[in-house]
Amino acid sequence: MENSHIENDGFKLATTLFVPKDAKEKNPAILFIPGWTGQRVRNIQYAESLVKLGYICFLVDLRGHGESEGDINQVTHEQLFSDVLKAYDHLAKLDGVDPDNISAIGSSMGGYLVAILASKRKLKNIVLRVPANYPRDTFTKLARLVGSDNPGVLEWRMEKREPKDTLALESIHNFDGNILILESEFDESVPQPTLHNFRDAVKDPSKLTYHVLKGAPHSIKEGKFRDMVDHEYTDWFSKLF
């Protein structure tokens, strides 16, 4: 495990890299993107499991989050997505990474950003855990103003959406790789209709795996739910390796 940082738009973004002990000349890699207020340390458990399968894992704190520079109250999704692009490009150029075999895992808002990433960079597989969704016209607005704590957001997420309606759904509809979507049974921030919108946007159902985490809330903090997510990730990626 190696802690370091990358720079984007003048901000230092904290990162953590995991490399398999028996790394080959070219290895599959996974980029982890946390959700709103999330930190990369919450993904360490999952990276420790996936690196044992042979995956290089790269974790990043987006600007204003965790140990990265920036003001979380002044960031937009567009700026956070710029950090995601920077992290992907950095990972793709690392020694030992197979640029044709990069996957991404995103949780909540991170799932939204990973979904859009699929339309901007080459991804082989993506994992969306309780992915959030937002209207197209909020991409350049302050992210704190369009979160689940704000009036009308949950109501908007309860509605049926077509792929053309949002940036994330459109990107998922055009993605031809493998997709794992994880729903939390007792999610208080991203309701089931939003998860079903992502599920239904997938063009090829044979590429989709959709599981419900029984009893789980939106934010995974307890050990038993973290172990549940860990199992989902390792089981899915072990089959793909």
mmCIF file of C-alpha atoms in Angstrom:
data_model
loop_
_atom_site.group_PDB
_atom_site.id
_atom_site.type_symbol
_atom_site.label_atom_id
_atom_site.label_comp_id
_atom_site.label_asym_id
_atom_site.label_seq_id
_atom_site.Cartn_x
_atom_site.Cartn_y
_atom_site.Cartn_z
ATOM 1 C CA MET A 1 0.000 0.000 0.000
ATOM 2 C CA GLU A 2 1.477 3.323 -1.100
ATOM 3 C CA ASN A 3 0.012 6.705 -0.121
ATOM 4 C CA SER A 4 0.768 9.643 -2.382
ATOM 5 C CA HIS A 5 -1.051 12.385 -4.283
ATOM 6 C CA ILE A 6 -1.829 13.671 -7.754
ATOM 7 C CA GLU A 7 -2.581 17.250 -8.760
ATOM 8 C CA ASN A 8 -5.554 18.651 -10.647
ATOM 9 C CA ASP A 9 -6.604 22.275 -11.135
ATOM 10 C CA GLY A 10 -4.032 23.315 -8.547
ATOM 11 C CA PHE A 11 -5.349 20.948 -5.859
ATOM 12 C CA LYS A 12 -3.437 18.054 -4.343
ATOM 13 C CA LEU A 13 -5.593 14.935 -4.307
ATOM 14 C CA ALA A 14 -4.669 12.203 -1.820
ATOM 15 C CA THR A 15 -4.283 8.714 -3.303
ATOM 16 C CA THR A 16 -3.514 5.151 -2.246
ATOM 17 C CA LEU A 17 -2.117 2.491 -4.573
ATOM 18 C CA PHE A 18 -2.244 -1.285 -4.115
ATOM 19 C CA VAL A 19 -0.079 -3.526 -6.322
ATOM 20 C CA PRO A 20 -0.241 -7.361 -6.300
ATOM 21 C CA LYS A 21 2.791 -9.113 -4.817
ATOM 22 C CA ASP A 22 3.070 -11.280 -7.920
ATOM 23 C CA ALA A 23 2.376 -8.459 -10.370
ATOM 24 C CA LYS A 24 2.904 -9.274 -14.014
ATOM 25 C CA GLU A 25 4.093 -7.024 -16.828
ATOM 26 C CA LYS A 26 0.476 -6.017 -17.455
ATOM 27 C CA ASN A 27 -2.229 -6.243 -14.799
ATOM 28 C CA PRO A 28 -5.923 -5.382 -14.651
ATOM 29 C CA ALA A 29 -6.645 -2.296 -12.572
ATOM 30 C CA ILE A 30 -9.559 -0.849 -10.621
ATOM 31 C CA LEU A 31 -10.254 2.812 -9.855
ATOM 32 C CA PHE A 32 -12.313 3.528 -6.704
ATOM 33 C CA ILE A 33 -14.450 6.682 -6.511
ATOM 34 C CA PRO A 34 -16.166 7.418 -3.156
ATOM 35 C CA GLY A 35 -19.450 9.228 -2.706
ATOM 36 C CA TRP A 36 -20.333 12.675 -1.429
ATOM 37 C CA THR A 37 -18.307 13.361 1.770
ATOM 38 C CA GLY A 38 -16.780 9.895 1.288
ATOM 39 C CA GLN A 39 -13.123 9.103 1.796
ATOM 40 C CA ARG A 40 -10.798 6.660 0.098
ATOM 41 C CA VAL A 41 -9.988 4.936 3.398
ATOM 42 C CA ARG A 42 -13.459 3.394 3.341
ATOM 43 C CA ASN A 43 -12.417 1.422 0.263
ATOM 44 C CA ILE A 44 -9.200 0.014 1.727
ATOM 45 C CA GLN A 45 -10.864 -3.224 2.857
ATOM 46 C CA TYR A 46 -12.177 -3.847 -0.658
ATOM 47 C CA ALA A 47 -8.868 -2.985 -2.306
ATOM 48 C CA GLU A 48 -7.004 -5.338 0.027
ATOM 49 C CA SER A 49 -9.268 -8.161 -1.135
ATOM 50 C CA LEU A 50 -9.142 -7.324 -4.838
ATOM 51 C CA VAL A 51 -5.374 -6.870 -4.960
ATOM 52 C CA LYS A 52 -5.084 -10.491 -3.814
ATOM 53 C CA LEU A 53 -6.958 -11.484 -6.969
ATOM 54 C CA GLY A 54 -4.324 -9.747 -9.089
ATOM 55 C CA TYR A 55 -5.871 -6.301 -9.553
ATOM 56 C CA ILE A 56 -3.918 -3.073 -9.160
ATOM 57 C CA CYS A 57 -6.199 -0.826 -7.086
ATOM 58 C CA PHE A 58 -6.110 2.969 -7.060
ATOM 59 C CA LEU A 59 -8.037 4.971 -4.457
ATOM 60 C CA VAL A 60 -8.506 8.754 -4.518
ATOM 61 C CA ASP A 61 -10.037 11.475 -2.360
ATOM 62 C CA LEU A 62 -11.780 13.984 -4.629
ATOM 63 C CA ARG A 63 -11.177 17.684 -3.986
ATOM 64 C CA GLY A 64 -12.679 18.868 -0.713
ATOM 65 C CA HIS A 65 -12.920 15.280 0.520
ATOM 66 C CA GLY A 66 -10.796 13.261 2.946
ATOM 67 C CA GLU A 67 -7.162 14.341 2.862
ATOM 68 C CA SER A 68 -7.397 16.233 -0.427
ATOM 69 C CA GLU A 69 -7.225 19.998 -0.818
ATOM 70 C CA GLY A 70 -10.273 22.093 -1.657
ATOM 71 C CA ASP A 71 -13.528 23.313 -0.110
ATOM 72 C CA ILE A 72 -16.303 20.735 -0.253
ATOM 73 C CA ASN A 73 -18.889 23.515 -0.030
ATOM 74 C CA GLN A 74 -17.623 25.118 -3.234
ATOM 75 C CA VAL A 75 -17.292 22.148 -5.602
ATOM 76 C CA THR A 76 -19.491 21.186 -8.535
ATOM 77 C CA HIS A 77 -20.023 17.756 -10.029
ATOM 78 C CA GLU A 78 -18.201 19.009 -13.099
ATOM 79 C CA GLN A 79 -15.109 19.806 -11.005
ATOM 80 C CA LEU A 80 -15.296 16.496 -9.146
ATOM 81 C CA PHE A 81 -15.605 14.693 -12.471
ATOM 82 C CA SER A 82 -12.451 16.477 -13.606
ATOM 83 C CA ASP A 83 -10.703 14.870 -10.628
ATOM 84 C CA VAL A 84 -12.061 11.468 -11.678
ATOM 85 C CA LEU A 85 -10.664 11.944 -15.195
ATOM 86 C CA LYS A 86 -7.291 12.949 -13.745
ATOM 87 C CA ALA A 87 -7.235 9.879 -11.487
ATOM 88 C CA TYR A 88 -8.125 7.575 -14.384
ATOM 89 C CA ASP A 89 -5.467 9.059 -16.660
ATOM 90 C CA HIS A 90 -2.853 8.738 -13.908
ATOM 91 C CA LEU A 91 -3.781 5.104 -13.272
ATOM 92 C CA ALA A 92 -3.767 4.228 -16.969
ATOM 93 C CA LYS A 93 -0.145 5.407 -17.287
ATOM 94 C CA LEU A 94 1.234 3.586 -14.241
ATOM 95 C CA ASP A 95 3.809 0.858 -14.796
ATOM 96 C CA GLY A 96 2.172 -2.558 -14.752
ATOM 97 C CA VAL A 97 -1.326 -1.357 -15.592
ATOM 98 C CA ASP A 98 -3.007 -2.834 -18.635
ATOM 99 C CA PRO A 99 -4.734 0.237 -20.172
ATOM 100 C CA ASP A 100 -7.139 -2.086 -21.969
ATOM 101 C CA ASN A 101 -8.316 -3.675 -18.718
ATOM 102 C CA ILE A 102 -9.339 -0.900 -16.341
ATOM 103 C CA SER A 103 -12.488 -1.097 -14.224
ATOM 104 C CA ALA A 104 -14.091 1.459 -11.909
ATOM 105 C CA ILE A 105 -16.097 1.194 -8.699
ATOM 106 C CA GLY A 106 -18.254 4.110 -7.555
ATOM 107 C CA SER A 107 -20.546 4.512 -4.559
ATOM 108 C CA SER A 108 -23.501 6.915 -4.403
ATOM 109 C CA MET A 109 -22.326 10.159 -6.040
ATOM 110 C CA GLY A 110 -19.181 8.255 -6.994
ATOM 111 C CA GLY A 111 -21.396 5.821 -8.882
ATOM 112 C CA TYR A 112 -22.883 8.743 -10.784
ATOM 113 C CA LEU A 113 -19.398 9.973 -11.693
ATOM 114 C CA VAL A 114 -18.210 6.487 -12.684
ATOM 115 C CA ALA A 115 -21.270 6.081 -14.893
ATOM 116 C CA ILE A 116 -20.336 9.261 -16.771
ATOM 117 C CA LEU A 117 -16.682 8.195 -16.887
ATOM 118 C CA ALA A 118 -17.756 5.220 -19.008
ATOM 119 C CA SER A 119 -18.569 7.650 -21.825
ATOM 120 C CA LYS A 120 -15.275 9.553 -21.594
ATOM 121 C CA ARG A 121 -12.642 6.891 -21.001
ATOM 122 C CA LYS A 122 -12.110 3.215 -21.808
ATOM 123 C CA LEU A 123 -13.545 0.990 -19.074
ATOM 124 C CA LYS A 124 -13.896 -2.771 -19.230
ATOM 125 C CA ASN A 125 -16.142 -3.215 -16.180
ATOM 126 C CA ILE A 126 -17.958 -0.901 -13.794
ATOM 127 C CA VAL A 127 -19.528 -1.310 -10.372
ATOM 128 C CA LEU A 128 -22.248 1.066 -9.211
ATOM 129 C CA ARG A 129 -23.088 0.694 -5.523
ATOM 130 C CA VAL A 130 -26.257 2.643 -4.666
ATOM 131 C CA PRO A 131 -25.535 5.086 -7.523
ATOM 132 C CA ALA A 132 -27.052 8.531 -7.150
ATOM 133 C CA ASN A 133 -28.526 10.387 -10.094
ATOM 134 C CA TYR A 134 -28.965 14.075 -10.861
ATOM 135 C CA PRO A 135 -30.667 16.211 -13.525
ATOM 136 C CA ARG A 136 -28.525 17.262 -16.474
ATOM 137 C CA ASP A 137 -28.715 20.952 -15.586
ATOM 138 C CA THR A 138 -27.157 20.463 -12.121
ATOM 139 C CA PHE A 139 -23.774 19.222 -13.405
ATOM 140 C CA THR A 140 -22.219 22.691 -13.123
ATOM 141 C CA LYS A 141 -24.019 23.697 -9.912
ATOM 142 C CA LEU A 142 -22.657 23.360 -6.390
ATOM 143 C CA ALA A 143 -22.892 19.678 -5.471
ATOM 144 C CA ARG A 144 -24.022 20.434 -1.923
ATOM 145 C CA LEU A 145 -27.203 22.007 -3.286
ATOM 146 C CA VAL A 146 -28.426 18.915 -5.128
ATOM 147 C CA GLY A 147 -27.808 16.182 -2.549
ATOM 148 C CA SER A 148 -30.448 14.004 -0.923
ATOM 149 C CA ASP A 149 -30.787 16.387 2.034
ATOM 150 C CA ASN A 150 -32.200 19.095 -0.202
ATOM 151 C CA PRO A 151 -35.932 19.582 -0.903
ATOM 152 C CA GLY A 152 -37.276 17.826 -3.957
ATOM 153 C CA VAL A 153 -34.258 15.595 -4.597
ATOM 154 C CA LEU A 154 -35.746 12.370 -3.236
ATOM 155 C CA GLU A 155 -39.013 13.075 -5.055
ATOM 156 C CA TRP A 156 -37.090 13.532 -8.316
ATOM 157 C CA ARG A 157 -35.234 10.268 -7.742
ATOM 158 C CA MET A 158 -38.517 8.412 -7.271
ATOM 159 C CA GLU A 159 -39.562 9.095 -10.866
ATOM 160 C CA LYS A 160 -39.019 6.907 -13.913
ATOM 161 C CA ARG A 161 -36.163 8.170 -16.112
ATOM 162 C CA GLU A 162 -35.186 7.247 -19.636
ATOM 163 C CA PRO A 163 -31.509 6.977 -20.725
ATOM 164 C CA LYS A 164 -31.732 10.298 -22.576
ATOM 165 C CA ASP A 165 -32.874 12.100 -19.427
ATOM 166 C CA THR A 166 -29.577 12.230 -17.499
ATOM 167 C CA LEU A 167 -25.852 12.160 -18.225
ATOM 168 C CA ALA A 168 -25.321 9.036 -16.134
ATOM 169 C CA LEU A 169 -28.162 6.986 -17.613
ATOM 170 C CA GLU A 170 -27.214 7.905 -21.160
ATOM 171 C CA SER A 171 -23.630 6.834 -20.538
ATOM 172 C CA ILE A 172 -24.717 3.510 -19.003
ATOM 173 C CA HIS A 173 -27.011 2.862 -21.958
ATOM 174 C CA ASN A 174 -24.081 3.272 -24.362
ATOM 175 C CA PHE A 175 -21.610 1.248 -22.275
ATOM 176 C CA ASP A 176 -20.870 -2.224 -23.657
ATOM 177 C CA GLY A 177 -18.847 -3.657 -20.769
ATOM 178 C CA ASN A 178 -19.868 -5.655 -17.712
ATOM 179 C CA ILE A 179 -21.872 -3.899 -14.991
ATOM 180 C CA LEU A 180 -22.531 -4.788 -11.350
ATOM 181 C CA ILE A 181 -25.238 -2.732 -9.633
ATOM 182 C CA LEU A 182 -25.732 -3.050 -5.877
ATOM 183 C CA GLU A 183 -28.903 -1.800 -4.206
ATOM 184 C CA SER A 184 -29.236 -1.348 -0.431
ATOM 185 C CA GLU A 185 -32.567 -2.663 0.871
ATOM 186 C CA PHE A 186 -33.038 0.191 3.350
ATOM 187 C CA ASP A 187 -31.474 3.050 1.392
ATOM 188 C CA GLU A 188 -32.643 6.393 2.756
ATOM 189 C CA SER A 189 -30.851 8.523 0.134
ATOM 190 C CA VAL A 190 -31.145 6.705 -3.208
ATOM 191 C CA PRO A 191 -34.599 5.094 -3.562
ATOM 192 C CA GLN A 192 -35.226 1.898 -5.501
ATOM 193 C CA PRO A 193 -36.666 3.646 -8.603
ATOM 194 C CA THR A 194 -33.291 5.316 -9.161
ATOM 195 C CA LEU A 195 -31.537 1.936 -9.006
ATOM 196 C CA HIS A 196 -34.099 0.512 -11.424
ATOM 197 C CA ASN A 197 -33.492 3.436 -13.786
ATOM 198 C CA PHE A 198 -29.825 2.454 -13.921
ATOM 199 C CA ARG A 199 -30.731 -1.220 -14.312
ATOM 200 C CA ASP A 200 -33.170 -0.528 -17.109
ATOM 201 C CA ALA A 201 -30.697 1.721 -18.926
ATOM 202 C CA VAL A 202 -28.349 -1.219 -19.538
ATOM 203 C CA LYS A 203 -28.695 -2.119 -23.200
ATOM 204 C CA ASP A 204 -27.491 -5.723 -22.937
ATOM 205 C CA PRO A 205 -29.001 -7.517 -19.896
ATOM 206 C CA SER A 206 -26.487 -10.353 -20.298
ATOM 207 C CA LYS A 207 -23.751 -7.921 -19.205
ATOM 208 C CA LEU A 208 -25.633 -6.902 -16.045
ATOM 209 C CA THR A 209 -25.474 -8.316 -12.526
ATOM 210 C CA TYR A 210 -27.967 -6.748 -10.102
ATOM 211 C CA HIS A 211 -28.001 -7.649 -6.410
ATOM 212 C CA VAL A 212 -29.830 -6.283 -3.372
ATOM 213 C CA LEU A 213 -27.903 -6.016 -0.099
ATOM 214 C CA LYS A 214 -30.458 -7.267 2.409
ATOM 215 C CA GLY A 215 -30.858 -5.067 5.471
ATOM 216 C CA ALA A 216 -28.211 -2.589 4.328
ATOM 217 C CA PRO A 217 -28.532 1.211 4.585
ATOM 218 C CA HIS A 218 -27.162 3.706 2.072
ATOM 219 C CA SER A 219 -23.888 4.384 3.880
ATOM 220 C CA ILE A 220 -21.982 1.171 4.600
ATOM 221 C CA LYS A 221 -20.210 1.576 7.940
ATOM 222 C CA GLU A 222 -20.987 -1.567 9.951
ATOM 223 C CA GLY A 223 -18.675 -4.548 9.661
ATOM 224 C CA LYS A 224 -21.300 -7.045 8.523
ATOM 225 C CA PHE A 225 -22.451 -4.822 5.652
ATOM 226 C CA ARG A 226 -18.891 -3.994 4.664
ATOM 227 C CA ASP A 227 -18.156 -7.717 4.557
ATOM 228 C CA MET A 228 -21.254 -8.160 2.416
ATOM 229 C CA VAL A 229 -20.015 -5.558 -0.091
ATOM 230 C CA ASP A 230 -16.523 -7.065 0.033
ATOM 231 C CA HIS A 231 -17.960 -10.455 -0.889
ATOM 232 C CA GLU A 232 -19.967 -8.987 -3.781
ATOM 233 C CA TYR A 233 -16.900 -7.246 -5.205
ATOM 234 C CA THR A 234 -14.487 -10.164 -4.864
ATOM 235 C CA ASP A 235 -16.962 -12.726 -6.166
ATOM 236 C CA TRP A 236 -17.812 -10.653 -9.251
ATOM 237 C CA PHE A 237 -14.264 -9.639 -10.096
ATOM 238 C CA SER A 238 -12.864 -13.129 -9.493
ATOM 239 C CA LYS A 239 -15.231 -14.440 -12.158
ATOM 240 C CA LEU A 240 -14.098 -11.726 -14.587
ATOM 241 C CA PHE A 241 -10.350 -12.130 -13.996
#
